[in-house]
GROMACS .gro file of C-alpha atoms in nm:
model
  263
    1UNK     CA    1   9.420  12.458   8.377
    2UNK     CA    2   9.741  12.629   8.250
    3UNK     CA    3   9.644  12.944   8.420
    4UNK     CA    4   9.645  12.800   8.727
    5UNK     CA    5   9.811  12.450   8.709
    6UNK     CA    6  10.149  12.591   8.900
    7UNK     CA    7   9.904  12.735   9.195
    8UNK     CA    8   9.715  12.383   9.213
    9UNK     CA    9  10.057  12.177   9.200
   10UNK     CA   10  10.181  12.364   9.512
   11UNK     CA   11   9.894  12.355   9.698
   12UNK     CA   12   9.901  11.950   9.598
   13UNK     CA   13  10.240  11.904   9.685
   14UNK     CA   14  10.201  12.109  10.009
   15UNK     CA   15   9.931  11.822  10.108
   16UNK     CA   16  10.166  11.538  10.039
   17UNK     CA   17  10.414  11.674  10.230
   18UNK     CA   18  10.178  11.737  10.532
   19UNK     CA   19  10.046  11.384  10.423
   20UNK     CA   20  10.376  11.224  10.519
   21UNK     CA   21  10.515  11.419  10.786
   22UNK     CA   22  10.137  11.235  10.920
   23UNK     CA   23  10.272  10.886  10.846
   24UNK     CA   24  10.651  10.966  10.985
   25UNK     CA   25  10.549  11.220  11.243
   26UNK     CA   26  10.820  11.424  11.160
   27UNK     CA   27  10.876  11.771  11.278
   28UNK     CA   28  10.844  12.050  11.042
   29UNK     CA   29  11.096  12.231  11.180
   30UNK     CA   30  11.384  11.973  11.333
   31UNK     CA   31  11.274  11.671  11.101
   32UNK     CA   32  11.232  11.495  11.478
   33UNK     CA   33  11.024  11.183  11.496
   34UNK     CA   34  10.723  11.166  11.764
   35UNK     CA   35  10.480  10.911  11.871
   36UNK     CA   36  10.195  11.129  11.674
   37UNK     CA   37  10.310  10.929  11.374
   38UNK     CA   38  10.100  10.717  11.171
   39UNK     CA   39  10.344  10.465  11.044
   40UNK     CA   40  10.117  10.384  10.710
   41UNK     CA   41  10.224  10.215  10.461
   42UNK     CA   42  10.170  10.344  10.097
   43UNK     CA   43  10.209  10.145   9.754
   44UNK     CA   44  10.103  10.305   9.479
   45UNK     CA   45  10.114  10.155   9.123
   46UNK     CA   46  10.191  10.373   8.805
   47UNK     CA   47  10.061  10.183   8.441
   48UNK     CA   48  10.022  10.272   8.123
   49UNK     CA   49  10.145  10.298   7.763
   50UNK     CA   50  10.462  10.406   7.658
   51UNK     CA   51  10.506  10.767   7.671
   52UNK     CA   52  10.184  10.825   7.899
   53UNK     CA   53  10.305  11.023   8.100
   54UNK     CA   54  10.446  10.807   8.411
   55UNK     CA   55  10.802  10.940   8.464
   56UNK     CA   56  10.638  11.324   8.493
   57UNK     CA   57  10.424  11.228   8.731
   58UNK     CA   58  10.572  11.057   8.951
   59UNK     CA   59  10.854  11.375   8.957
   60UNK     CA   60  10.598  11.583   9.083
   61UNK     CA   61  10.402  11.340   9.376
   62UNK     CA   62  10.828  11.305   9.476
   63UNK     CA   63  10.929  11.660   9.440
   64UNK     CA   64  10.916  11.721   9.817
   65UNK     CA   65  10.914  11.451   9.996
   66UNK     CA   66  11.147  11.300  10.216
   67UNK     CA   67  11.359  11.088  10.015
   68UNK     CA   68  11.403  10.897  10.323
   69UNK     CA   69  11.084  10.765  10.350
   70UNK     CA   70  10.985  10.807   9.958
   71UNK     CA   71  11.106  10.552   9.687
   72UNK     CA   72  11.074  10.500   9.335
   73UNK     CA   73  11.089  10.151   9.225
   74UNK     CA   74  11.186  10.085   8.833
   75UNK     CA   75  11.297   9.775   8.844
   76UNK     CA   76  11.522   9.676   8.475
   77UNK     CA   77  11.419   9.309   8.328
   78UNK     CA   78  11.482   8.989   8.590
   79UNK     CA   79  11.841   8.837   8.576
   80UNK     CA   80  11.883   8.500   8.530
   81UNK     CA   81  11.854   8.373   8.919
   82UNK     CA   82  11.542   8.615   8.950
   83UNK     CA   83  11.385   8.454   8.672
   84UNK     CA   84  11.373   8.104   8.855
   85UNK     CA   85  11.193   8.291   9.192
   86UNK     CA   86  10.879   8.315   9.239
   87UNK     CA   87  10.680   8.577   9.032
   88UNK     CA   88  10.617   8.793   9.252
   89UNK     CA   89  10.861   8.812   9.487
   90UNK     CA   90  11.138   9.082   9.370
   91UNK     CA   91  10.845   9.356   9.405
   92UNK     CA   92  10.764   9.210   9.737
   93UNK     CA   93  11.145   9.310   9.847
   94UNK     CA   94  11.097   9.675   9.785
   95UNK     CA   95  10.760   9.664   9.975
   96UNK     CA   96  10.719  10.018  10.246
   97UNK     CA   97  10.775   9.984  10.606
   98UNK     CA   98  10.606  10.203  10.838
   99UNK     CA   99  10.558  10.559  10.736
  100UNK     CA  100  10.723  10.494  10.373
  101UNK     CA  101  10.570  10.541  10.067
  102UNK     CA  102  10.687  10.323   9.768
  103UNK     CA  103  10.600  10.414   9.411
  104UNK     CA  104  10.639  10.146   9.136
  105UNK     CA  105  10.661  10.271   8.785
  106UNK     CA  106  10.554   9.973   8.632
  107UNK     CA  107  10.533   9.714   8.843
  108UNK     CA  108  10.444   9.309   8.850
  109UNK     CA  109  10.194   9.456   8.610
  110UNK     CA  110  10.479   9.409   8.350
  111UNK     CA  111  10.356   9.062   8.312
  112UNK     CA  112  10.029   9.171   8.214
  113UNK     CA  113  10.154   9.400   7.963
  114UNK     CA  114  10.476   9.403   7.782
  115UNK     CA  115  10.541   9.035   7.835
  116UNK     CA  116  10.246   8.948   7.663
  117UNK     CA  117  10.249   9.145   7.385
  118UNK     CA  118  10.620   9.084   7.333
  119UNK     CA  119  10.624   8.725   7.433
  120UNK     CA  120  10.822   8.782   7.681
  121UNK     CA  121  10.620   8.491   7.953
  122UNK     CA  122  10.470   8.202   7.816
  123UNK     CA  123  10.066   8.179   7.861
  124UNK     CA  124  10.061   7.930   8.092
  125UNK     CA  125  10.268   8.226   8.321
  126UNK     CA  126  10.031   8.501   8.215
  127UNK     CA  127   9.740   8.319   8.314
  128UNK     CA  128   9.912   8.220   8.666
  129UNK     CA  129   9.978   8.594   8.722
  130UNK     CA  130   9.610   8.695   8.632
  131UNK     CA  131   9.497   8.425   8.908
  132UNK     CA  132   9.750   8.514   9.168
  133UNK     CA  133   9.762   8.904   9.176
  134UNK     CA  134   9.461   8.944   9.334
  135UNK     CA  135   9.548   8.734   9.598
  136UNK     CA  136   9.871   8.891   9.663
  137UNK     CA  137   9.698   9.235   9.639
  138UNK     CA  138   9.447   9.144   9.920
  139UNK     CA  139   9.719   9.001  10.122
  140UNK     CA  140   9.916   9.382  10.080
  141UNK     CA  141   9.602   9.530  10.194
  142UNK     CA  142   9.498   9.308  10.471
  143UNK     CA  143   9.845   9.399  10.602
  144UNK     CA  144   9.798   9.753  10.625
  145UNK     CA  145   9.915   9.853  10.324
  146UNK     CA  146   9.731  10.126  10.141
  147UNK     CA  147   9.712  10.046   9.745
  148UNK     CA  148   9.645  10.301   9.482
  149UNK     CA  149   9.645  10.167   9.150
  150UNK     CA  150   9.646  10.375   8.833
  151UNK     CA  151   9.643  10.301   8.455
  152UNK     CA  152   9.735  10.604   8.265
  153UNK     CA  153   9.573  10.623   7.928
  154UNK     CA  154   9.662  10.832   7.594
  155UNK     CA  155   9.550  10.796   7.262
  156UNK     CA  156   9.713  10.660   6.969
  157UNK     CA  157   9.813  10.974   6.833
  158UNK     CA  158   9.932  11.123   7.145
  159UNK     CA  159  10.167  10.840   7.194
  160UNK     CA  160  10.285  10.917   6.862
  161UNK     CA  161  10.333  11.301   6.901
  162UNK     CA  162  10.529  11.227   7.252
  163UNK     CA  163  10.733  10.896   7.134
  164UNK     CA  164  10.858  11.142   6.845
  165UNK     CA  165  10.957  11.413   7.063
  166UNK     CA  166  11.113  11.152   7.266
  167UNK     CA  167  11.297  11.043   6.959
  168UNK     CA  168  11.430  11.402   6.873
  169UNK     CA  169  11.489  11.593   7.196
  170UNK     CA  170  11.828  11.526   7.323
  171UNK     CA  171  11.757  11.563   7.667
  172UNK     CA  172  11.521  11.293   7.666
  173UNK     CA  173  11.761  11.049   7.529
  174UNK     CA  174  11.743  10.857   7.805
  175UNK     CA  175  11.382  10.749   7.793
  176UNK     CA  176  11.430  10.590   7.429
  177UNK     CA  177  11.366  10.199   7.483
  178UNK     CA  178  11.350   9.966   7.258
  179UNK     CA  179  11.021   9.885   7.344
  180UNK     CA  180  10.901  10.250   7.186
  181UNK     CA  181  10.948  10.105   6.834
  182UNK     CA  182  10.684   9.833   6.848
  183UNK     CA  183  10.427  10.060   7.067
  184UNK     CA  184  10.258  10.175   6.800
  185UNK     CA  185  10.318   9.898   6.536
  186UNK     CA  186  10.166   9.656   6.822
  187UNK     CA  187   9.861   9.948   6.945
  188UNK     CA  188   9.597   9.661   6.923
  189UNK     CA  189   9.790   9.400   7.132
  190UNK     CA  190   9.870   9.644   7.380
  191UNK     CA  191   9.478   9.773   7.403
  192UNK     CA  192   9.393   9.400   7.425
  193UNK     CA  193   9.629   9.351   7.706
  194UNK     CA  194   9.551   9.617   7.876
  195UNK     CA  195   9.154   9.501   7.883
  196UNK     CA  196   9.228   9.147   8.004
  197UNK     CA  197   9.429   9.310   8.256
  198UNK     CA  198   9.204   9.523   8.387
  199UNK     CA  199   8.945   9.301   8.368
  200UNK     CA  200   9.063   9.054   8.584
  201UNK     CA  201   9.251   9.250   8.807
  202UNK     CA  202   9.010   9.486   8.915
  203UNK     CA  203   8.928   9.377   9.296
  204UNK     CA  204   8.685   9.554   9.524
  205UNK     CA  205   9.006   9.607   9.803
  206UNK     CA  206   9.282   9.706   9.557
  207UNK     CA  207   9.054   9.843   9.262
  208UNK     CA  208   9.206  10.030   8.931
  209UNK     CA  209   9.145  10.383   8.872
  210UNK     CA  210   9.194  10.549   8.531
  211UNK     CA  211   9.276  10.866   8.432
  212UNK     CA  212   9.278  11.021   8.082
  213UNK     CA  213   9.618  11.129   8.016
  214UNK     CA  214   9.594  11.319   7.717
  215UNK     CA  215   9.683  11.668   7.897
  216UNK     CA  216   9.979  11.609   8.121
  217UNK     CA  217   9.922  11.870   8.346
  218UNK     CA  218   9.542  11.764   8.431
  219UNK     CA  219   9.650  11.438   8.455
  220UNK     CA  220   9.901  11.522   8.699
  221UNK     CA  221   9.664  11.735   8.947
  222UNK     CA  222   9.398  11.422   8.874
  223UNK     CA  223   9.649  11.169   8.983
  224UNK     CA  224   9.804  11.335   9.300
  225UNK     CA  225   9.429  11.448   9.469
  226UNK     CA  226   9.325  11.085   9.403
  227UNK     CA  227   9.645  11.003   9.583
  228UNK     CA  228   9.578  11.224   9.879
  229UNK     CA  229   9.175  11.142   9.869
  230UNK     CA  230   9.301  10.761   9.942
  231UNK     CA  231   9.624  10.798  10.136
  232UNK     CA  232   9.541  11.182  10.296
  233UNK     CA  233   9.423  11.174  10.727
  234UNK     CA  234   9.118  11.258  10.686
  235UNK     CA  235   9.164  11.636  10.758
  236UNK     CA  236   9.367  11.665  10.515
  237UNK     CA  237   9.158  11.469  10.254
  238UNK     CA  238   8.884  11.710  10.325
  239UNK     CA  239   9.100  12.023  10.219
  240UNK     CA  240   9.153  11.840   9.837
  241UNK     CA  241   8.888  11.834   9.573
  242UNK     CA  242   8.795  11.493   9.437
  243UNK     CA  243   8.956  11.447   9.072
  244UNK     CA  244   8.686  11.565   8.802
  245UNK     CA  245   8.475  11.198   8.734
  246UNK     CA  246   8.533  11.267   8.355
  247UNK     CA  247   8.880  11.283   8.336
  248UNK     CA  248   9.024  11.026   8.665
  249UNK     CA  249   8.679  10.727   8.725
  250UNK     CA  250   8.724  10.357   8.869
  251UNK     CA  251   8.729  10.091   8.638
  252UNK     CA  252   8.439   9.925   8.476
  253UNK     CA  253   8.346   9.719   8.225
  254UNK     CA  254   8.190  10.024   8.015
  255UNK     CA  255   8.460  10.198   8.001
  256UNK     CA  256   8.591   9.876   7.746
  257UNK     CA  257   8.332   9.989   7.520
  258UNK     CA  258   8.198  10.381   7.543
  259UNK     CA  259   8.516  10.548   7.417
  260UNK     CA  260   8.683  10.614   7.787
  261UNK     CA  261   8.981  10.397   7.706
  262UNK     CA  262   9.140  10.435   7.359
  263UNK     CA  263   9.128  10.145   7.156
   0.00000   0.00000   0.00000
């Protein structure tokens, strides 16, 4: 993969692009909009442990775009007004409109995750959300929406190799959270979590895909041909090789117990 991981990437990226000049039916050339466009919508939801590997990712599936019709949602914890809304609705405000594409590195999966390990939502609120996301899911997708969702996974000791470099490089100083200091201290709760979540999540019209994350660079190329094999015109799709089964695979209950997903 190292050999030829650079060669792969740009032929990737090269798809997206063509991918959403598709949805915007934009020009190559003058950036003009026609009628030939698409006007898709695209969600696509980023999960996983600290340090898996999101914030790379996501650089890459953005490197080209249009940063018009591309955004990256990160949204910082609720202030005190959004904490009396409804659950769900400050993701809703950042949903696409036509021919966008809206990335959410973490996402209302935060109350899945992080607020239960840390206590951050009572249970009464976590088991709400584990009710109610599927139904807000299928009402993104009977909309037109198109919605990948992926859980990136890493083992313990990779988290602990990448949280330290983290820790150490000064360039990264900005990803240090507070939040990195309990990851591995709270390992279990978060591998826990992460089950229920999946579990009852998992839908037949907004399903979870995930993809080993171990080696950052496969993950990557895993990540954006799933992308384009969901998202892609069908031309397009055809041109991209399907994600190797071993390393990117939909969800299922197996995978809780045959050593897929680190525990």
């Amino acid at each position: 993969m190292a050999k030829h991981y650079h060669e792969e990437l740009e032929a990737l990226q090269l798809a997206l692009v063509r991918t959403q000049m598709a949805m915007t039916g934009s020009d190559a050339k003058s950036d003009a909009r026609s009628d030939a466009r698409s006007d898709e919508r695209v969600v696509i939801v980023l999960e996983g442990r600290d340090g898996a590997g999101k914030d790379g990712t996501i650089k890459r599936i953005t490197e080209h775009l249009s940063v018009r019709a591309t955004r990256v949602v990160a949204l910082p914890k609720p202030s005190d007004r959004e904490r009396t809304q409804w659950y769900f609705q400050r993701y809703a405000n950042h949903l696409p409109a036509a021919g966008e594409i809206v990335i959410f590195n973490r996402s209302w999966y935060n109350r899945a995750g992080v607020e239960v390990v840390m206590g951050f939502s009572t249970a009464t609120e976590q088991e709400a959300f584990l009710r109610d996301a599927p139904d807000f899911e299928r009402m993104l997708v009977e909309s037109g929406i198109r919605l990948v969702k992926i859980w990136l996974d890493i083992s313990k000791d990779e988290q602990a190799e990448r949280l330290e470099a983290r820790r150490t490089d000064p360039l990264k100083a900005l990803k240090v959270s507070d939040m990195d200091k309990v990851a591995q201290a709270k390992w279990a709760e978060y591998s826990a979590a992460r089950d229920v979540m999946l579990t009852r999540t998992h839908t037949p019209f907004a399903p979870w895909h995930i993809v080993r994350a171990n080696d950052k660079k496969e993950a990557r190329i895993a990540i954006i041909r799933h992308i384009l094999n969901r998202i892609a015109p069908p031309e397009i799709a055809a041109e991209v090789k399907l994600p190797d089964p071993e390393l990117l695979f939909p969800f299922e209950m197996a995978a809780l117990e045959d050593g897929r997903l680190a525990k």
